[in-house]
CSV table of C-alpha atoms and ligand atoms in Angstrom, one decimal:
chain,number,residue,atom,x,y,z
W,1,UNK,CA,26.3,2.4,-2.9
W,2,UNK,CA,23.8,5.2,-1.9
W,3,UNK,CA,25.4,8.1,-0.1
W,4,UNK,CA,23.5,8.4,3.2
W,5,UNK,CA,24.0,8.4,6.7
W,6,UNK,CA,22.9,5.4,8.1
W,7,UNK,CA,23.9,2.5,5.4
W,8,UNK,CA,21.3,0.0,7.8
W,9,UNK,CA,18.6,1.6,5.8
W,10,UNK,CA,19.8,0.2,2.6
W,11,UNK,CA,18.4,-3.6,2.5
W,12,UNK,CA,19.0,-6.3,-0.1
W,13,UNK,CA,16.0,-8.3,-0.2
W,14,UNK,CA,12.1,-8.9,1.2
W,15,UNK,CA,11.4,-8.5,4.8
W,16,UNK,CA,9.1,-11.4,5.8
W,17,UNK,CA,7.9,-12.2,9.4
W,18,UNK,CA,11.0,-10.3,10.7
W,19,UNK,CA,13.5,-11.5,8.6
W,20,UNK,CA,15.7,-10.4,5.4
W,21,UNK,CA,15.7,-12.8,2.5
W,22,UNK,CA,18.4,-13.1,0.2
W,23,UNK,CA,18.9,-14.6,-3.1
W,24,UNK,CA,21.0,-15.5,-6.0
W,25,UNK,CA,18.7,-14.1,-8.2
W,26,UNK,CA,19.2,-10.0,-8.1
W,27,UNK,CA,17.3,-7.2,-9.6
W,28,UNK,CA,19.0,-4.4,-10.3
W,29,UNK,CA,17.7,-0.9,-8.9
W,30,UNK,CA,18.7,2.1,-11.2
W,31,UNK,CA,18.4,6.1,-11.1
W,32,UNK,CA,16.1,7.3,-13.7
W,33,UNK,CA,18.2,10.6,-13.9
W,34,UNK,CA,20.9,8.9,-15.2
W,35,UNK,CA,20.4,5.1,-15.4
W,36,UNK,CA,23.3,4.3,-13.2
W,37,UNK,CA,22.8,1.0,-10.7
W,38,UNK,CA,22.4,2.3,-7.3
W,39,UNK,CA,21.6,-1.2,-5.6
W,40,UNK,CA,20.6,-4.7,-6.1
W,41,UNK,CA,17.8,-6.4,-4.3
W,42,UNK,CA,16.9,-10.6,-3.9
W,43,UNK,CA,14.3,-11.2,-6.2
W,44,UNK,CA,11.3,-13.0,-4.6
W,45,UNK,CA,7.9,-14.6,-6.0
W,46,UNK,CA,5.1,-16.7,-5.6
W,47,UNK,CA,6.7,-18.5,-2.8
W,48,UNK,CA,7.7,-15.7,-0.7
W,49,UNK,CA,4.5,-13.9,-1.6
W,50,UNK,CA,2.7,-16.7,0.0
W,51,UNK,CA,5.1,-16.8,3.2
W,52,UNK,CA,4.4,-13.2,3.6
W,53,UNK,CA,0.8,-14.0,3.6
W,54,UNK,CA,1.0,-16.7,6.2
W,55,UNK,CA,3.4,-14.6,8.4
W,56,UNK,CA,0.8,-11.8,8.4
W,57,UNK,CA,-2.0,-14.6,9.1
W,58,UNK,CA,-0.1,-15.9,12.2
W,59,UNK,CA,0.7,-12.6,13.5
W,60,UNK,CA,-2.8,-11.3,13.9
W,61,UNK,CA,-4.2,-12.8,16.5
W,62,UNK,CA,-1.2,-10.9,18.6
W,63,UNK,CA,-1.4,-7.8,16.9
W,64,UNK,CA,-5.3,-7.5,16.8
W,65,UNK,CA,-5.2,-8.5,20.7
W,66,UNK,CA,-3.2,-5.4,21.8
W,67,UNK,CA,-4.8,-2.4,23.3
W,68,UNK,CA,-5.6,0.5,20.7
W,69,UNK,CA,-3.1,2.6,22.9
W,70,UNK,CA,-0.3,-0.2,22.8
W,71,UNK,CA,-0.5,-0.1,19.0
W,72,UNK,CA,-0.4,3.4,19.1
W,73,UNK,CA,2.7,3.6,20.9
W,74,UNK,CA,4.4,1.3,18.8
W,75,UNK,CA,3.1,3.4,15.4
W,76,UNK,CA,4.3,6.7,17.3
W,77,UNK,CA,7.6,5.2,17.6
W,78,UNK,CA,7.9,4.2,13.8
W,79,UNK,CA,6.6,7.8,12.8
W,80,UNK,CA,9.5,8.9,15.0
W,81,UNK,CA,11.9,6.9,13.7
W,82,UNK,CA,11.1,7.8,9.9
W,83,UNK,CA,10.8,11.7,10.7
W,84,UNK,CA,14.4,10.9,12.7
W,85,UNK,CA,15.8,9.4,9.0
W,86,UNK,CA,13.9,12.0,6.8
W,87,UNK,CA,17.3,13.0,5.1
W,88,UNK,CA,17.9,9.7,4.3
W,89,UNK,CA,15.0,8.3,3.5
W,90,UNK,CA,14.5,11.3,1.4
W,91,UNK,CA,17.8,10.5,-0.6
W,92,UNK,CA,17.1,7.2,-1.2
W,93,UNK,CA,13.6,8.1,-2.5
W,94,UNK,CA,15.2,10.7,-5.0
W,95,UNK,CA,17.8,8.2,-6.1
W,96,UNK,CA,15.6,5.6,-7.1
W,97,UNK,CA,12.6,7.4,-8.0
W,98,UNK,CA,13.8,10.6,-9.4
W,99,UNK,CA,11.6,13.4,-7.6
W,100,UNK,CA,13.6,16.6,-6.7
W,101,UNK,CA,15.2,16.1,-3.1
W,102,UNK,CA,12.8,18.9,-1.0
W,103,UNK,CA,9.7,16.7,-2.9
W,104,UNK,CA,11.3,13.5,-1.9
W,105,UNK,CA,11.7,15.1,2.0
W,106,UNK,CA,8.2,16.4,1.7
W,107,UNK,CA,6.8,13.1,0.8
W,108,UNK,CA,8.8,11.3,3.6
W,109,UNK,CA,7.0,13.6,6.3
W,110,UNK,CA,3.4,13.6,4.2
W,111,UNK,CA,3.3,9.7,4.7
W,112,UNK,CA,4.6,9.8,8.4
W,113,UNK,CA,1.8,12.2,8.8
W,114,UNK,CA,-0.4,9.2,8.2
W,115,UNK,CA,1.1,7.0,10.8
W,116,UNK,CA,1.0,9.6,13.5
W,117,UNK,CA,-2.5,10.4,12.4
W,118,UNK,CA,-3.8,6.8,12.5
W,119,UNK,CA,-1.8,6.1,15.6
W,120,UNK,CA,-4.3,8.4,17.5
W,121,UNK,CA,-7.3,7.7,15.2
W,122,UNK,CA,-7.2,4.0,16.3
W,123,UNK,CA,-8.1,5.0,19.6
W,124,UNK,CA,-11.7,6.2,18.8
W,125,UNK,CA,-12.7,3.1,16.8
W,126,UNK,CA,-16.2,3.3,18.8
W,127,UNK,CA,-19.0,1.1,18.6
W,128,UNK,CA,-22.7,1.7,19.2
W,129,UNK,CA,-25.9,0.8,21.0
W,130,UNK,CA,-29.2,1.0,19.3
W,131,UNK,CA,-32.7,0.8,20.6
W,132,UNK,CA,-34.2,-2.6,20.1
W,133,UNK,CA,-37.5,-3.5,18.6
W,134,UNK,CA,-38.5,-5.7,21.8
W,135,UNK,CA,-37.6,-5.0,25.5
W,136,UNK,CA,-36.0,-8.2,25.9
W,137,UNK,CA,-33.4,-7.4,23.6
W,138,UNK,CA,-30.3,-5.1,23.0
W,139,UNK,CA,-28.5,-4.6,20.0
W,140,UNK,CA,-24.9,-3.7,20.1
W,141,UNK,CA,-22.3,-2.6,17.1
W,142,UNK,CA,-18.8,-3.5,17.5
W,143,UNK,CA,-16.1,-3.0,15.2
W,144,UNK,CA,-13.1,-5.6,14.6
W,145,UNK,CA,-9.9,-5.7,12.4
W,146,UNK,CA,-10.9,-7.3,8.7
W,147,UNK,CA,-8.0,-9.4,9.3
W,148,UNK,CA,-4.6,-9.9,6.5
W,149,UNK,CA,-4.3,-6.7,4.5
W,150,UNK,CA,-2.5,-7.5,1.0
W,151,UNK,CA,-1.3,-4.5,-1.2
W,152,UNK,CA,0.5,-3.2,-4.2
W,153,UNK,CA,2.0,0.0,-4.3
W,154,UNK,CA,2.9,2.3,-7.1
W,155,UNK,CA,6.5,3.9,-8.0
W,156,UNK,CA,5.4,7.4,-7.8
W,157,UNK,CA,5.1,8.0,-4.2
W,158,UNK,CA,7.2,5.0,-2.8
W,159,UNK,CA,7.1,5.9,0.6
W,160,UNK,CA,3.9,7.6,1.1
W,161,UNK,CA,1.7,5.3,-0.4
W,162,UNK,CA,2.6,2.4,1.7
W,163,UNK,CA,2.6,4.5,4.8
W,164,UNK,CA,-1.3,5.8,4.3
W,165,UNK,CA,-2.3,2.1,3.8
W,166,UNK,CA,-0.1,0.6,6.3
W,167,UNK,CA,-0.8,3.2,9.0
W,168,UNK,CA,-4.7,2.6,8.8
W,169,UNK,CA,-4.2,-1.3,8.5
W,170,UNK,CA,-2.1,-1.6,11.4
W,171,UNK,CA,-4.0,1.1,13.9
W,172,UNK,CA,-7.1,-0.8,12.9
W,173,UNK,CA,-5.5,-4.2,14.3
W,174,UNK,CA,-4.6,-5.8,10.6
W,175,UNK,CA,-1.4,-7.1,9.3
W,176,UNK,CA,-0.1,-6.1,6.3
W,177,UNK,CA,2.2,-7.5,3.6
W,178,UNK,CA,3.1,-4.8,0.5
W,179,UNK,CA,4.7,-5.5,-2.8
W,180,UNK,CA,6.1,-2.3,-3.8
W,181,UNK,CA,6.6,-1.2,-7.3
W,182,UNK,CA,9.7,-3.0,-8.9
W,183,UNK,CA,11.4,0.2,-9.8
W,184,UNK,CA,11.3,1.4,-6.2
W,185,UNK,CA,11.7,-1.0,-3.4
W,186,UNK,CA,14.5,0.8,-1.7
W,187,UNK,CA,11.9,3.0,0.3
W,188,UNK,CA,9.7,0.2,1.3
W,189,UNK,CA,12.6,-2.0,2.6
W,190,UNK,CA,13.9,1.0,4.5
W,191,UNK,CA,10.6,1.9,6.1
W,192,UNK,CA,10.5,-1.9,7.1
W,193,UNK,CA,14.1,-1.7,8.9
W,194,UNK,CA,12.5,1.3,10.7
W,195,UNK,CA,9.2,-0.6,11.5
W,196,UNK,CA,11.5,-3.5,12.9
W,197,UNK,CA,13.6,-1.0,15.3
W,198,UNK,CA,9.9,0.8,16.2
W,199,UNK,CA,9.0,-2.8,17.7
W,200,UNK,CA,6.4,-3.7,15.5
W,201,UNK,CA,6.4,-7.6,15.6
W,202,UNK,CA,7.8,-10.0,13.1
W,203,UNK,CA,4.9,-10.6,10.9
W,204,UNK,CA,2.7,-7.8,11.2
W,205,UNK,CA,4.6,-5.5,8.4
W,206,UNK,CA,5.8,-7.5,5.3
W,207,UNK,CA,7.6,-6.1,2.5
W,208,UNK,CA,7.6,-8.6,-0.8
W,209,UNK,CA,10.2,-7.5,-3.5
W,210,UNK,CA,9.8,-9.4,-6.8
W,211,UNK,CA,9.8,-8.7,-10.7
W,212,UNK,CA,7.0,-11.4,-11.2
W,213,UNK,CA,4.3,-8.8,-10.9
W,214,UNK,CA,1.3,-10.9,-12.2
W,215,UNK,CA,1.8,-14.1,-10.3
W,216,UNK,CA,2.4,-12.1,-7.2
W,217,UNK,CA,-0.5,-10.3,-7.7
W,218,UNK,CA,-2.6,-13.5,-8.3
W,219,UNK,CA,-1.4,-14.5,-4.7
W,220,UNK,CA,-2.0,-11.1,-3.0
W,221,UNK,CA,-5.5,-10.9,-4.3
W,222,UNK,CA,-6.7,-14.6,-4.2
W,223,UNK,CA,-5.0,-16.3,-1.3
W,224,UNK,CA,-7.8,-17.5,1.2
W,225,UNK,CA,-5.6,-15.9,4.1
W,226,UNK,CA,-6.2,-12.4,2.9
W,227,UNK,CA,-9.0,-10.5,3.8
W,228,UNK,CA,-8.7,-7.2,2.1
W,229,UNK,CA,-6.7,-5.9,-0.9
W,230,UNK,CA,-5.6,-2.5,-1.6
W,231,UNK,CA,-3.8,-1.1,-4.5
W,232,UNK,CA,-2.9,2.3,-5.9
W,233,UNK,CA,-2.1,2.5,-9.6
W,234,UNK,CA,-3.8,2.6,-12.9
W,235,UNK,CA,-7.5,2.0,-13.6
W,236,UNK,CA,-6.5,-1.0,-16.3
W,237,UNK,CA,-4.5,-2.9,-13.6
W,238,UNK,CA,-6.9,-2.1,-10.8
W,239,UNK,CA,-10.0,-3.5,-12.8
W,240,UNK,CA,-8.3,-6.7,-13.2
W,241,UNK,CA,-7.0,-7.0,-9.5
W,242,UNK,CA,-10.9,-6.3,-8.6
W,243,UNK,CA,-11.6,-9.3,-10.6
W,244,UNK,CA,-9.4,-11.6,-8.9
W,245,UNK,CA,-10.2,-10.3,-5.5
W,246,UNK,CA,-13.8,-11.0,-6.7
W,247,UNK,CA,-13.4,-14.9,-6.3
W,248,UNK,CA,-12.6,-14.8,-2.8
W,249,UNK,CA,-15.2,-11.8,-2.3
W,250,UNK,CA,-12.5,-9.9,-0.6
W,251,UNK,CA,-12.9,-6.2,0.6
W,252,UNK,CA,-11.1,-4.2,-1.9
W,253,UNK,CA,-10.2,-0.4,-1.8
W,254,UNK,CA,-8.8,1.2,-5.1
W,255,UNK,CA,-6.8,4.2,-5.6
W,256,UNK,CA,-7.1,4.3,-9.5
W,257,UNK,CA,-6.3,6.9,-12.3
W,258,UNK,CA,-7.6,10.5,-12.6
W,259,UNK,CA,-8.0,13.1,-15.1
W,260,UNK,CA,-8.5,16.2,-13.1
W,261,UNK,CA,-9.8,19.3,-14.5
W,262,UNK,CA,-8.6,23.0,-13.0
W,263,UNK,CA,-11.0,25.4,-14.1
W,264,UNK,CA,-10.3,29.2,-13.6
W,265,UNK,CA,-13.2,31.2,-13.8
W,266,UNK,CA,-13.2,34.9,-14.6
W,267,UNK,CA,-13.8,35.9,-10.9
W,268,UNK,CA,-10.6,34.0,-9.9
W,269,UNK,CA,-7.4,35.4,-8.0
W,270,UNK,CA,-5.4,34.8,-11.1
W,271,UNK,CA,-1.9,34.9,-9.4
W,272,UNK,CA,-3.4,32.5,-7.0
W,273,UNK,CA,-4.7,30.3,-9.8
W,274,UNK,CA,-1.3,30.2,-11.5
W,275,UNK,CA,0.5,29.2,-8.0
W,276,UNK,CA,-2.3,26.6,-7.6
W,277,UNK,CA,-2.0,24.9,-11.2
W,278,UNK,CA,1.6,25.0,-10.7
W,279,UNK,CA,1.4,23.0,-7.7
W,280,UNK,CA,-1.1,20.6,-9.0
W,281,UNK,CA,0.6,20.0,-12.4
W,282,UNK,CA,4.3,20.2,-11.9
W,283,UNK,CA,4.6,18.1,-8.6
W,284,UNK,CA,6.4,15.0,-9.5
W,285,UNK,CA,7.1,15.8,-12.9
W,286,UNK,CA,3.1,15.5,-13.4
W,287,UNK,CA,3.3,12.0,-12.3
W,288,UNK,CA,0.5,12.0,-9.5
W,289,UNK,CA,-3.2,10.7,-10.0
W,290,UNK,CA,-4.3,13.8,-8.7
W,291,UNK,CA,-2.4,16.0,-11.1
W,292,UNK,CA,-4.1,18.8,-13.3
W,293,UNK,CA,-4.8,16.9,-16.5
W,294,UNK,CA,-6.9,19.7,-18.3
W,295,UNK,CA,-6.9,23.3,-17.7
W,296,UNK,CA,-10.1,25.1,-18.4
W,297,UNK,CA,-9.9,28.9,-18.5
W,298,UNK,CA,-12.9,31.4,-18.9
W,299,UNK,CA,-12.7,33.3,-22.1
W,300,UNK,CA,-12.4,36.8,-20.4
W,301,UNK,CA,-9.5,35.9,-18.4
W,302,UNK,CA,-7.7,33.4,-20.9
W,303,UNK,CA,-4.9,35.6,-22.0
W,304,UNK,CA,-4.0,36.8,-18.5
W,305,UNK,CA,-3.8,33.5,-17.1
W,306,UNK,CA,-2.0,31.9,-20.0
W,307,UNK,CA,0.6,34.6,-20.1
W,308,UNK,CA,1.1,34.5,-16.2
W,309,UNK,CA,1.1,30.5,-16.2
W,310,UNK,CA,3.6,30.1,-19.1
W,311,UNK,CA,6.1,32.6,-17.5
W,312,UNK,CA,6.0,30.4,-14.2
W,313,UNK,CA,6.4,27.2,-16.5
W,314,UNK,CA,9.3,28.9,-17.8
W,315,UNK,CA,11.1,29.5,-14.3
W,316,UNK,CA,11.2,25.4,-13.6
W,317,UNK,CA,14.6,23.9,-13.4
W,318,UNK,CA,14.8,20.7,-14.8
W,319,UNK,CA,17.6,17.9,-13.8
W,320,UNK,CA,18.8,15.4,-11.3
W,321,UNK,CA,16.5,15.7,-8.3
W,322,UNK,CA,19.8,15.7,-6.2
W,323,UNK,CA,21.0,18.9,-7.5
W,324,UNK,CA,19.8,21.9,-5.1
W,325,UNK,CA,17.5,24.3,-6.9
W,326,UNK,CA,16.0,21.8,-9.3
W,327,UNK,CA,12.2,21.3,-9.2
W,328,UNK,CA,11.5,18.7,-12.0
W,329,UNK,CA,13.2,15.5,-12.0
W,330,UNK,CA,13.2,12.8,-14.5
W,331,UNK,CA,10.2,10.6,-15.4
W,332,UNK,CA,10.1,7.2,-14.5
W,333,UNK,CA,11.4,5.8,-17.7
W,334,UNK,CA,12.4,6.5,-21.4
W,335,UNK,CA,9.2,4.7,-22.2
W,336,UNK,CA,7.0,7.2,-20.3
W,337,UNK,CA,8.8,9.7,-22.0
W,338,UNK,CA,7.4,8.4,-25.1
W,339,UNK,CA,3.9,7.7,-24.1
W,340,UNK,CA,3.7,11.4,-22.9
W,341,UNK,CA,5.3,12.9,-26.3
W,342,UNK,CA,2.9,10.8,-28.2
W,343,UNK,CA,0.0,12.4,-26.7
W,344,UNK,CA,1.5,15.8,-27.3
W,345,UNK,CA,2.1,15.1,-30.8
W,346,UNK,CA,-1.3,13.7,-31.2
W,347,UNK,CA,-2.6,16.7,-29.9
W,348,UNK,CA,-0.6,19.0,-32.0
W,349,UNK,CA,-1.7,17.1,-35.0
W,350,UNK,CA,-5.2,17.6,-33.7
W,351,UNK,CA,-4.7,21.6,-33.6
W,352,UNK,CA,-3.3,21.9,-30.3
W,353,UNK,CA,-0.4,24.6,-30.6
W,354,UNK,CA,3.0,24.1,-28.3
W,355,UNK,CA,3.8,27.5,-26.7
W,356,UNK,CA,6.6,26.1,-24.4
W,357,UNK,CA,8.6,22.5,-24.4
W,358,UNK,CA,7.1,19.9,-26.5
W,359,UNK,CA,9.8,17.3,-26.7
W,360,UNK,CA,12.4,15.5,-24.6
W,361,UNK,CA,14.6,17.7,-22.8
W,362,UNK,CA,18.4,17.7,-23.4
W,363,UNK,CA,18.9,16.2,-19.9
W,364,UNK,CA,18.6,13.1,-20.9
W,365,UNK,CA,16.2,9.8,-22.0
W,366,UNK,CA,14.0,10.4,-19.2
W,367,UNK,CA,13.4,14.0,-19.1
W,368,UNK,CA,10.3,15.6,-20.6
W,369,UNK,CA,10.3,19.3,-20.8
W,370,UNK,CA,7.6,21.1,-18.9
W,371,UNK,CA,4.9,21.8,-21.5
W,372,UNK,CA,2.1,24.0,-22.3
W,373,UNK,CA,-0.4,23.6,-25.0
W,374,UNK,CA,-2.8,26.0,-26.3
W,375,UNK,CA,-6.0,25.7,-28.8
W,376,UNK,CA,-7.0,22.4,-27.1
W,377,UNK,CA,-10.4,20.9,-27.1
W,378,UNK,CA,-11.8,18.6,-24.5
W,379,UNK,CA,-11.9,15.9,-27.4
W,380,UNK,CA,-8.5,15.9,-28.1
W,381,UNK,CA,-6.3,12.5,-27.0
W,382,UNK,CA,-4.6,14.7,-24.3
W,383,UNK,CA,-7.7,15.8,-22.9
W,384,UNK,CA,-9.1,12.6,-22.9
W,385,UNK,CA,-6.3,10.5,-21.5
W,386,UNK,CA,-4.3,10.7,-18.1
W,387,UNK,CA,-1.3,12.5,-19.3
W,388,UNK,CA,1.1,11.4,-16.5
W,389,UNK,CA,3.8,13.7,-17.3
W,390,UNK,CA,4.6,17.8,-17.2
W,391,UNK,CA,2.2,18.8,-19.8
W,392,UNK,CA,-0.7,21.4,-19.4
W,393,UNK,CA,-3.0,21.5,-21.6
W,394,UNK,CA,-5.2,24.8,-21.7
W,395,UNK,CA,-8.9,24.8,-23.0
W,396,UNK,CA,-11.2,27.9,-23.1
W,397,UNK,CA,-14.5,28.0,-21.7
W,398,UNK,CA,-17.5,30.5,-21.6
W,399,UNK,CA,-20.4,29.3,-19.6
W,400,UNK,CA,-20.2,27.5,-16.0
W,401,UNK,CA,-22.8,24.9,-17.2
W,402,UNK,CA,-20.5,24.3,-20.0
W,403,UNK,CA,-17.4,23.8,-18.1
W,404,UNK,CA,-18.7,21.6,-15.3
W,405,UNK,CA,-20.2,19.3,-18.6
W,406,UNK,CA,-16.6,19.3,-20.1
W,407,UNK,CA,-14.9,18.9,-16.6
W,408,UNK,CA,-17.3,15.5,-15.7
W,409,UNK,CA,-16.9,14.3,-19.3
W,410,UNK,CA,-14.5,11.4,-18.3
W,411,UNK,CA,-14.6,8.0,-16.8
W,412,UNK,CA,-12.1,9.1,-14.2
W,413,UNK,CA,-13.7,11.0,-10.7
W,414,UNK,CA,-10.7,11.4,-8.2
W,415,UNK,CA,-9.5,14.9,-8.0
W,416,UNK,CA,-10.7,18.5,-9.5
W,417,UNK,CA,-9.9,22.0,-8.9
W,418,UNK,CA,-11.5,25.2,-9.4
W,419,UNK,CA,-10.6,29.0,-8.6
W,420,UNK,CA,-13.8,31.4,-8.4
W,421,UNK,CA,-15.1,34.2,-5.7
W,422,UNK,CA,-18.5,34.2,-6.2
W,423,UNK,CA,-20.1,32.2,-3.2
W,424,UNK,CA,-22.9,30.8,-5.4
W,425,UNK,CA,-20.7,29.7,-8.1
W,426,UNK,CA,-18.4,28.0,-5.4
W,427,UNK,CA,-21.2,26.0,-4.1
W,428,UNK,CA,-22.8,25.3,-7.8
W,429,UNK,CA,-19.8,24.1,-9.2
W,430,UNK,CA,-18.3,22.1,-5.6
W,431,UNK,CA,-21.5,20.1,-5.9
W,432,UNK,CA,-21.8,20.0,-9.8
W,433,UNK,CA,-18.5,18.1,-10.3
W,434,UNK,CA,-18.3,14.3,-10.0
W,435,UNK,CA,-15.3,13.9,-8.1
W,436,UNK,CA,-14.4,12.5,-5.1
W,437,UNK,CA,-12.0,15.7,-4.0
W,438,UNK,CA,-12.3,19.1,-5.0
W,439,UNK,CA,-9.9,21.9,-4.5
W,440,UNK,CA,-11.7,25.4,-4.1
W,441,UNK,CA,-8.9,28.0,-4.6
W,442,UNK,CA,-6.5,25.2,-3.6
W,443,UNK,CA,-4.3,23.3,-5.8
W,444,UNK,CA,-2.6,21.1,-2.7
W,445,UNK,CA,-5.5,18.9,-1.3
W,446,UNK,CA,-3.7,15.8,0.3
W,447,UNK,CA,-2.8,15.7,3.9
W,448,UNK,CA,-3.8,12.9,6.5
W,449,UNK,CA,-6.9,14.3,8.3
W,450,UNK,CA,-8.9,14.4,4.5
W,451,UNK,CA,-10.5,11.5,3.1
W,452,UNK,CA,-8.4,10.7,-0.3
W,453,UNK,CA,-10.2,8.8,-3.0
W,454,UNK,CA,-12.4,8.7,-6.2
W,455,UNK,CA,-15.7,8.2,-7.9
W,456,UNK,CA,-16.3,6.5,-10.9
W,457,UNK,CA,-13.6,4.8,-12.5
W,458,UNK,CA,-10.9,6.3,-10.0
W,459,UNK,CA,-11.8,3.6,-7.6
W,460,UNK,CA,-13.4,3.3,-4.3
W,461,UNK,CA,-12.8,3.3,-0.6
W,462,UNK,CA,-11.1,6.5,1.1
W,463,UNK,CA,-7.2,6.9,2.7
W,464,UNK,CA,-6.6,9.0,5.4
W,465,UNK,CA,-9.3,10.7,7.8
W,466,UNK,CA,-11.7,9.0,10.1
W,467,UNK,CA,-13.1,7.5,7.0
W,468,UNK,CA,-10.1,6.1,6.3
W,469,UNK,CA,-9.9,3.6,9.1
W,470,UNK,CA,-13.6,2.3,8.2
W,471,UNK,CA,-11.7,0.5,5.2
W,472,UNK,CA,-9.8,-1.8,7.5
W,473,UNK,CA,-12.6,-2.3,9.9
W,474,UNK,CA,-15.6,-5.0,9.9
W,475,UNK,CA,-19.1,-4.1,11.5
W,476,UNK,CA,-20.2,-6.7,13.8
W,477,UNK,CA,-23.8,-6.6,15.2
W,478,UNK,CA,-24.2,-8.3,18.5
W,479,UNK,CA,-27.9,-9.5,19.6
W,480,UNK,CA,-28.4,-9.7,23.2
W,481,UNK,CA,-31.5,-11.7,24.2
W,482,UNK,CA,-33.5,-13.4,27.1
W,483,UNK,CA,-33.2,-9.9,28.9
W,484,UNK,CA,-37.0,-10.2,30.3
W,485,UNK,CA,-37.3,-11.0,34.2
H,1,LIG,C1,-1.2,9.5,-5.9
H,1,LIG,O1,-0.7,10.0,-7.1
H,1,LIG,O2,-1.7,8.4,-6.0
H,1,LIG,C2,-1.2,9.8,-4.8
H,1,LIG,C3,-1.0,11.6,-4.9
H,1,LIG,C4,-1.3,12.4,-3.3
H,1,LIG,O3,-1.3,11.3,-2.3
H,1,LIG,O4,-1.4,13.3,-3.3
């Protein structure tokens, strides 16, 4: 039993059409820090996924007909309840996902911020009038909700990735079905409990928890009642989901993999750069799509940056996320640890040097030591792949044009970061980086007011900001004729 204040937040099965499902077949949810079972949840499958889509379709007429301010009021209730239960939600999150409690609290607040933000932005879905080419006509543009939105969300942000999709969808007047990652369904179900308490009507927000990922994904991408599909996860899986959506020509928005460069120029404030690199690299033990993947440092400041950075990484405390003072929790699984270690060992074989860490940690099978590699080149395995773990490869460079080319030499284009002071350089580099988001002298770029999303194979669409709402709206053009006397 999870130790939290409001035990009603711990749910035992999917939430569909305002009802909680049970089943004899159970899925055990384990704490990645120690492998202990913390809860078990009823296993749903194709039938329940279809029921959720049908429920969302049935709820659409009533939800979309509400005024934006009515929807905003309900979403605001949801936001308030989430923030009131921030400690419990964070404790659930840490125990099913592993991240340190302070980070989990931060994630709950981050997710809730999208609900608050979109509740307000939903009131500003403006249309247009356009001068018509002839006097007897008027052209009017209105925006309408796309319809039922289906989604699949990842284990690395079990709360916030649902919140930022659902908030925009519901604010726009859409209804929503989510299949959360099977490792971390408890946060999703706790959010559903609070959605119900907030007054979100039955069928508007549905959570389907099940182990049949492929079959459930097929329903969510191919059911005729689904109008739009949104996914956060790997590029490989994203591509196959996009191809499934192509059958029904469904709208998609995809937040996929990344390979973020973090560039330190010789005019940078080195202490600020170290701080930014720590924040963007080691959050969630390096398991975020926007995590720094390659650190490029200009030759003149290479020794200075490396020394300060290694000293900062040495300070990280690894352990169970519930323990005070821990800032690196477990990775999601022993397999994830193995994958990261293979990348590290391969790169060492290619000439990289381990200056810190470089192996599984004594804390347990799912822990990997915060690691720093030097002597890395952009062609090594560690630079070419999304690491998704607490490993920092440092790559030296000499020229601005050279580093922009190296930074862009990847199929990914999600987030990039650089530290510099020269204003001309700042504009040249910001414009030259082929990424959807660029942190300039800043390592933490995610927030509800900003458009989160990538280019190239990192996906399409934006989450957060006024642009995030567009992804859940259809434009309809009305042509009014016969207006001559
Ligand atoms: C992600 O890793 O997918 C999301 C990270 C963020 O929202 O900052």
